[in-house]
Coordinates of C-alpha atoms in Angstrom, one line a residue:
Chain A
M1 CA -29.2 4.5 -5.7
N2 CA -26.0 2.7 -6.8
K3 CA -25.0 -0.7 -5.5
V4 CA -21.6 -0.9 -3.8
E5 CA -19.2 -3.7 -3.9
V6 CA -17.5 -4.0 -0.5
E7 CA -14.4 -5.9 0.5
V8 CA -14.5 -6.2 4.2
E9 CA -11.8 -7.4 6.7
L10 CA -13.5 -8.7 9.8
E11 CA -11.8 -8.7 13.2
G12 CA -9.9 -12.0 13.5
Q13 CA -10.0 -12.9 9.8
A14 CA -7.0 -12.0 7.7
V15 CA -8.8 -13.0 4.4
A16 CA -11.3 -10.4 3.3
T17 CA -14.9 -11.1 2.5
T18 CA -16.7 -9.6 -0.5
V19 CA -20.3 -8.4 -0.2
E20 CA -22.7 -6.2 -2.2
A21 CA -24.6 -3.4 -0.6
A22 CA -27.9 -2.2 -2.1
S23 CA -26.9 1.4 -1.6
S24 CA -24.0 3.6 -0.5
T25 CA -25.4 4.3 3.0
V26 CA -23.5 3.0 6.0
E27 CA -26.6 1.1 7.1
S28 CA -26.9 -0.7 3.8
I29 CA -23.2 -1.7 3.9
A30 CA -23.5 -2.9 7.5
E31 CA -26.6 -4.9 6.7
A32 CA -24.9 -6.5 3.7
I33 CA -22.0 -7.6 6.0
R34 CA -24.3 -9.0 8.7
N35 CA -26.3 -10.9 6.1
A36 CA -23.1 -12.4 4.6
V37 CA -21.3 -13.5 7.7
D38 CA -22.4 -14.9 11.0
I39 CA -21.7 -11.8 13.2
S40 CA -24.0 -10.9 16.0
E41 CA -21.9 -8.5 18.0
P42 CA -22.0 -4.8 17.2
F43 CA -19.1 -3.5 15.2
Y44 CA -17.7 -0.2 13.9
L45 CA -17.1 0.3 10.2
F46 CA -14.1 2.2 8.8
E47 CA -12.8 2.6 5.2
K48 CA -9.4 0.9 5.2
G49 CA -6.7 3.5 5.9
S50 CA -9.1 5.9 7.6
E51 CA -9.1 7.2 11.2
K52 CA -12.8 8.2 11.0
E53 CA -15.9 6.0 11.1
L54 CA -17.5 5.3 7.8
T55 CA -20.2 7.7 6.7
D56 CA -22.3 7.8 3.5
I57 CA -19.9 7.2 0.6
G58 CA -21.9 9.1 -2.1
N59 CA -21.5 7.7 -5.6
R60 CA -18.6 5.3 -4.8
T61 CA -19.1 1.8 -6.3
A62 CA -16.2 0.0 -4.6
I63 CA -14.8 0.3 -1.2
C64 CA -12.5 -1.7 1.2
V65 CA -13.6 -1.5 4.8
V66 CA -12.6 -2.9 8.2
A67 CA -15.3 -4.1 10.6
H68 CA -14.1 -4.2 14.2
R69 CA -15.5 -4.3 17.7
C70 CA -13.2 -1.5 18.8
K71 CA -13.7 2.2 17.9
K72 CA -10.1 2.9 18.8
V73 CA -7.0 0.8 19.3
E74 CA -4.3 1.7 21.9
V75 CA -1.1 1.0 19.9
S76 CA 2.2 0.7 21.7
V77 CA 5.5 0.7 19.8
Q78 CA 8.7 -0.4 21.5
F79 CA 12.0 0.8 20.1
E80 CA 15.2 -0.3 21.9
H81 CA 14.4 0.4 25.6
D82 CA 11.6 2.9 25.1
T83 CA 7.9 2.4 24.4
K84 CA 5.5 5.0 23.1
P85 CA 1.7 4.8 22.9
R86 CA -0.8 6.3 20.5
E87 CA -4.4 5.6 19.5
F88 CA -5.2 4.6 16.0
S89 CA -8.4 3.5 14.3
P90 CA -8.6 -0.3 13.7
A91 CA -8.5 0.5 10.0
A92 CA -5.2 2.5 10.1
R93 CA -2.5 0.8 8.0
L94 CA 0.7 -0.3 9.7
Y95 CA 2.4 2.1 7.2
D96 CA 0.7 5.0 9.2
V97 CA 2.0 3.5 12.5
V98 CA 5.5 3.3 11.2
N99 CA 5.3 6.9 9.9
W100 CA 4.2 8.1 13.3
A101 CA 6.8 6.0 15.2
V102 CA 9.8 7.3 13.1
G103 CA 8.5 10.9 13.1
K104 CA 8.9 13.8 15.4
K105 CA 6.1 12.7 17.7
G106 CA 7.5 9.2 17.9
F107 CA 11.1 8.2 18.2
N108 CA 12.3 11.0 15.8
L109 CA 14.7 8.9 13.8
D110 CA 17.0 10.2 11.1
K111 CA 16.2 9.7 7.4
T112 CA 18.5 6.8 7.0
A113 CA 17.0 4.9 9.9
R114 CA 13.5 5.7 8.7
A115 CA 14.2 4.0 5.4
K116 CA 14.8 0.7 7.3
A117 CA 11.9 1.0 9.8
N118 CA 9.5 -1.9 10.0
L119 CA 7.2 -3.4 12.6
M120 CA 7.2 -6.8 14.1
L121 CA 5.2 -8.5 16.7
S122 CA 8.1 -10.2 18.3
S123 CA 11.9 -9.8 18.2
D124 CA 12.0 -13.5 17.3
D125 CA 10.1 -12.9 14.1
K126 CA 12.1 -13.5 10.9
Q127 CA 10.1 -11.2 8.7
P128 CA 8.5 -7.8 9.4
L129 CA 4.7 -7.3 9.1
E130 CA 3.2 -6.1 5.8
K131 CA 2.7 -2.3 6.0
D132 CA -0.6 -2.5 4.1
T133 CA -2.3 -4.5 6.8
P134 CA -4.8 -2.8 9.2
V135 CA -4.0 -2.3 12.9
G136 CA -7.2 -4.1 13.9
R137 CA -5.8 -7.3 12.6
Y138 CA -3.3 -7.3 15.5
T139 CA -5.4 -6.5 18.6
A140 CA -4.9 -8.8 21.5
A141 CA -7.9 -11.1 22.0
G142 CA -10.7 -9.3 24.1
T143 CA -8.8 -6.0 24.1
C144 CA -8.6 -2.8 22.1
S145 CA -4.8 -2.8 22.2
A146 CA -2.0 -3.8 20.0
A147 CA 1.8 -3.9 20.7
F148 CA 4.5 -3.8 18.1
I149 CA 8.3 -3.7 18.0
L150 CA 10.0 -1.1 15.7
T151 CA 13.0 -2.7 14.0
L152 CA 15.7 -1.2 12.0
K153 CA 17.1 -4.5 10.9
D154 CA 18.3 -4.0 7.4
F155 CA 16.0 -6.0 5.2
T156 CA 17.2 -4.2 2.1
N157 CA 19.0 -6.0 -0.6
G158 CA 22.6 -5.3 0.4
Chain B
M1 CA -11.0 -3.8 -22.4
G2 CA -11.3 -6.5 -25.1
D3 CA -13.6 -9.4 -25.4
P4 CA -12.4 -11.9 -22.7
G5 CA -13.0 -14.7 -25.3
D6 CA -10.1 -13.3 -27.4
C7 CA -7.8 -13.1 -24.4
G8 CA -5.0 -15.4 -23.2
P9 CA -5.0 -16.4 -19.6
D10 CA -2.6 -13.6 -18.6
R11 CA -4.8 -10.9 -20.1
R12 CA -8.0 -12.4 -18.5
T13 CA -6.3 -12.6 -15.1
L14 CA -5.0 -9.0 -15.4
E15 CA -8.3 -7.6 -16.5
G16 CA -10.0 -9.4 -13.6
D17 CA -7.6 -7.7 -11.2
L18 CA -8.3 -4.3 -12.9
S19 CA -12.0 -4.9 -12.2
S20 CA -11.4 -6.0 -8.6
I21 CA -12.9 -4.1 -5.7
G22 CA -9.4 -3.3 -4.3
F23 CA -8.2 -1.7 -7.6
R24 CA -11.4 0.3 -8.2
A25 CA -11.5 1.4 -4.5
G26 CA -8.0 2.8 -4.9
E27 CA -9.1 4.7 -8.0
E28 CA -12.2 6.1 -6.3
E29 CA -10.2 7.1 -3.3
G30 CA -7.9 9.1 -5.5
R31 CA -4.8 7.1 -4.6
W32 CA -4.1 6.0 -8.2
Q33 CA -5.4 6.4 -11.7
L34 CA -5.3 4.2 -14.7
L35 CA -4.0 6.5 -17.5
R36 CA -3.8 4.0 -20.4
Y37 CA -4.1 0.3 -20.9
E38 CA -2.8 -1.6 -24.0
F39 CA -2.2 -5.2 -22.9
P40 CA 0.3 -6.2 -21.7
D41 CA 1.2 -2.5 -20.8
L42 CA -0.5 -0.4 -18.1
F43 CA 0.4 3.2 -17.5
V44 CA -0.7 4.5 -14.1
A45 CA -0.4 7.7 -11.9
I46 CA 0.1 7.3 -8.2
F47 CA -0.9 10.1 -5.9
G48 CA 1.1 9.8 -2.7
R49 CA 0.3 11.8 0.4
S50 CA 2.2 13.2 3.3
E51 CA 1.1 12.2 6.8
D52 CA -0.9 15.5 7.3
G53 CA -2.2 15.5 3.7
S54 CA -0.5 18.9 3.0
Q55 CA 1.7 17.4 0.2
I56 CA 0.3 15.3 -2.7
L57 CA 2.9 13.9 -5.1
R58 CA 2.0 12.5 -8.5
Q59 CA 4.3 9.9 -9.9
E60 CA 3.7 7.9 -13.1
F61 CA 4.7 4.3 -13.8
H62 CA 4.7 1.8 -16.6
I63 CA 3.6 -1.8 -15.6
E64 CA 4.3 -4.5 -18.1
C65 CA 2.3 -7.7 -17.5
S66 CA 3.2 -10.3 -20.1
G67 CA 2.6 -13.8 -18.7
Y68 CA 0.8 -12.3 -15.7
P69 CA 0.7 -13.4 -12.8
D70 CA 3.8 -15.5 -13.4
P71 CA 6.2 -13.8 -13.9
G72 CA 5.2 -10.8 -11.8
P73 CA 4.9 -7.4 -13.4
F74 CA 7.9 -5.4 -14.6
V75 CA 7.5 -1.8 -13.2
E76 CA 9.5 1.3 -14.3
R77 CA 9.4 5.1 -13.9
W78 CA 7.3 6.7 -16.6
D79 CA 6.4 10.1 -18.0
E80 CA 3.1 9.7 -20.0
E81 CA 3.5 13.1 -21.8
S82 CA 6.8 12.1 -23.4
K83 CA 5.9 8.4 -23.5
S84 CA 9.3 7.6 -22.0
R85 CA 11.2 6.8 -18.9
P86 CA 12.4 10.0 -17.1
P87 CA 15.8 10.3 -15.4
A88 CA 16.1 8.8 -12.0
P89 CA 15.4 11.3 -9.2
K90 CA 18.4 12.7 -7.3
E91 CA 16.7 14.1 -4.2
G92 CA 14.4 12.5 -1.7
T93 CA 14.2 9.8 1.0
P94 CA 16.9 7.2 0.9
G95 CA 14.2 4.5 0.2
F96 CA 12.7 6.4 -2.7
I97 CA 16.0 7.2 -4.3
D98 CA 17.1 3.6 -4.0
A99 CA 13.9 2.2 -5.4
M100 CA 13.8 4.6 -8.4
K101 CA 17.5 4.3 -9.3
D102 CA 18.9 3.1 -12.6
W103 CA 20.2 -0.5 -12.4
S104 CA 20.4 -3.5 -14.6
P105 CA 20.1 -7.3 -14.0
N106 CA 21.9 -7.9 -17.3
S107 CA 23.1 -5.0 -19.4
P108 CA 21.5 -3.4 -21.4
I109 CA 18.1 -4.2 -19.8
H110 CA 16.8 -1.5 -17.5
G111 CA 16.0 -3.3 -14.2
G112 CA 12.9 -1.3 -13.2
I113 CA 11.9 -0.3 -9.7
Y114 CA 14.4 -1.7 -7.2
R115 CA 12.1 -3.5 -4.8
A116 CA 11.5 -7.2 -3.9
W117 CA 8.1 -7.1 -5.4
Q118 CA 9.3 -6.1 -8.9
R119 CA 10.0 -8.7 -11.5
Y120 CA 13.8 -8.3 -12.0
A121 CA 14.7 -7.0 -8.6
A122 CA 13.1 -10.0 -6.9
E123 CA 15.8 -12.2 -8.5
H124 CA 18.7 -9.9 -7.6
N125 CA 20.8 -11.2 -4.7
N126 CA 18.0 -13.7 -4.0
W127 CA 15.8 -10.9 -2.6
R128 CA 12.6 -12.9 -3.2
A129 CA 13.7 -15.5 -0.6
K130 CA 15.0 -12.9 1.9
R131 CA 11.7 -10.9 1.9
P132 CA 8.8 -13.2 1.1
E133 CA 6.3 -10.8 2.6
E134 CA 7.5 -8.1 0.2
A135 CA 7.9 -10.3 -2.9
W136 CA 5.4 -11.0 -5.6
N137 CA 3.9 -14.4 -6.0
A138 CA 1.3 -15.8 -8.3
N139 CA -1.4 -15.5 -5.7
R140 CA -1.0 -11.8 -5.4
K141 CA -3.3 -9.3 -7.1
L142 CA -2.3 -6.2 -9.0
T143 CA -3.5 -4.1 -6.1
F144 CA -0.5 -5.4 -4.1
V145 CA 1.9 -3.6 -6.6
M146 CA -0.3 -0.5 -6.5
E147 CA -0.2 -0.4 -2.7
K148 CA 3.6 -0.7 -2.8
L149 CA 3.9 2.1 -5.3
Y150 CA 1.5 4.2 -3.1
E151 CA 3.7 3.7 -0.1
L152 CA 6.8 4.6 -2.1
V153 CA 5.4 7.8 -3.5
S154 CA 3.9 8.7 -0.1
D155 CA 7.3 8.3 1.5
Q156 CA 8.6 10.9 -0.9
A157 CA 5.6 13.1 -0.3
C158 CA 6.4 13.1 3.4
W159 CA 10.0 14.1 2.6
L160 CA 8.8 16.9 0.4
A161 CA 6.4 18.1 3.2
D162 CA 9.4 18.1 5.6
Q163 CA 11.4 20.3 3.2
A164 CA 8.6 22.9 2.9
P165 CA 9.4 26.1 4.8
A166 CA 7.5 26.6 8.1
P167 CA 4.7 29.2 7.8
A168 CA 5.7 32.7 9.1
N169 CA 4.2 33.6 12.4
S170 CA 1.6 36.2 12.1
M171 CA 1.3 39.0 14.7

């Protein structure tokens, strides 16, 4: 069985922790995480970017995962005077949320507007959120929900 | 890769990043592939995906890493078969076309990918200060650039998927 190097983002911690699992099974990865960090509550494991819970990863030797108390996060995105909800896994990237929000099932924006789309937590924020970060990083304390504002403020280099 | 003892600090840092969990995970996920490495030059393929996975787009890039991590990497369009920079694309999302365009910080230098995280573009119109969350800094890892390239190519993959004709209804 091959050892697996795991980079794990835990709920509430923006800086990832690195652990080594003895094998590629989910149980082995979860055990390595529990042994490395002081975490007693049950958590769900997802590969970063995936909507599905982590399963056996075969002959992989490196993986980035998200460990979160929530199995699903109720995401709401506000754009102008409208708000739309959708469930995402805690490991979904904000890039995926933006893609949904600008698409036909979201606010159905034109291609020029799409190019400017970013997410923010507050309209007072000076900078948008990094699109590579997982949804689970932004859940409100004690909940399985996260709220974002879709902005088309032109951050390009005009 | 060479004996770390023969390397300067830029090469050691870069090769540490190439061995990192994040970079290797991206390779194993099939999101990118290291085609060729001859320090300070990396040649990579990015495999962007549309939202439903129906469209996978391969795009190659050259990443030049002298002095890594400061200054940040220079990144340009690339075609590994001809070992040259291909023409800028003319069709696609506004963001993809803008990022992949030909431009120059100082003629005749080619400016590379026009995004705040790329070496020359960061200094253009003070973009680094305007977009710190997008800009390269010496604490970043190479995976940061790879993720930005993946987003860029995936945007174009989404656009291509939207252009594809809808399947004919079957009776």
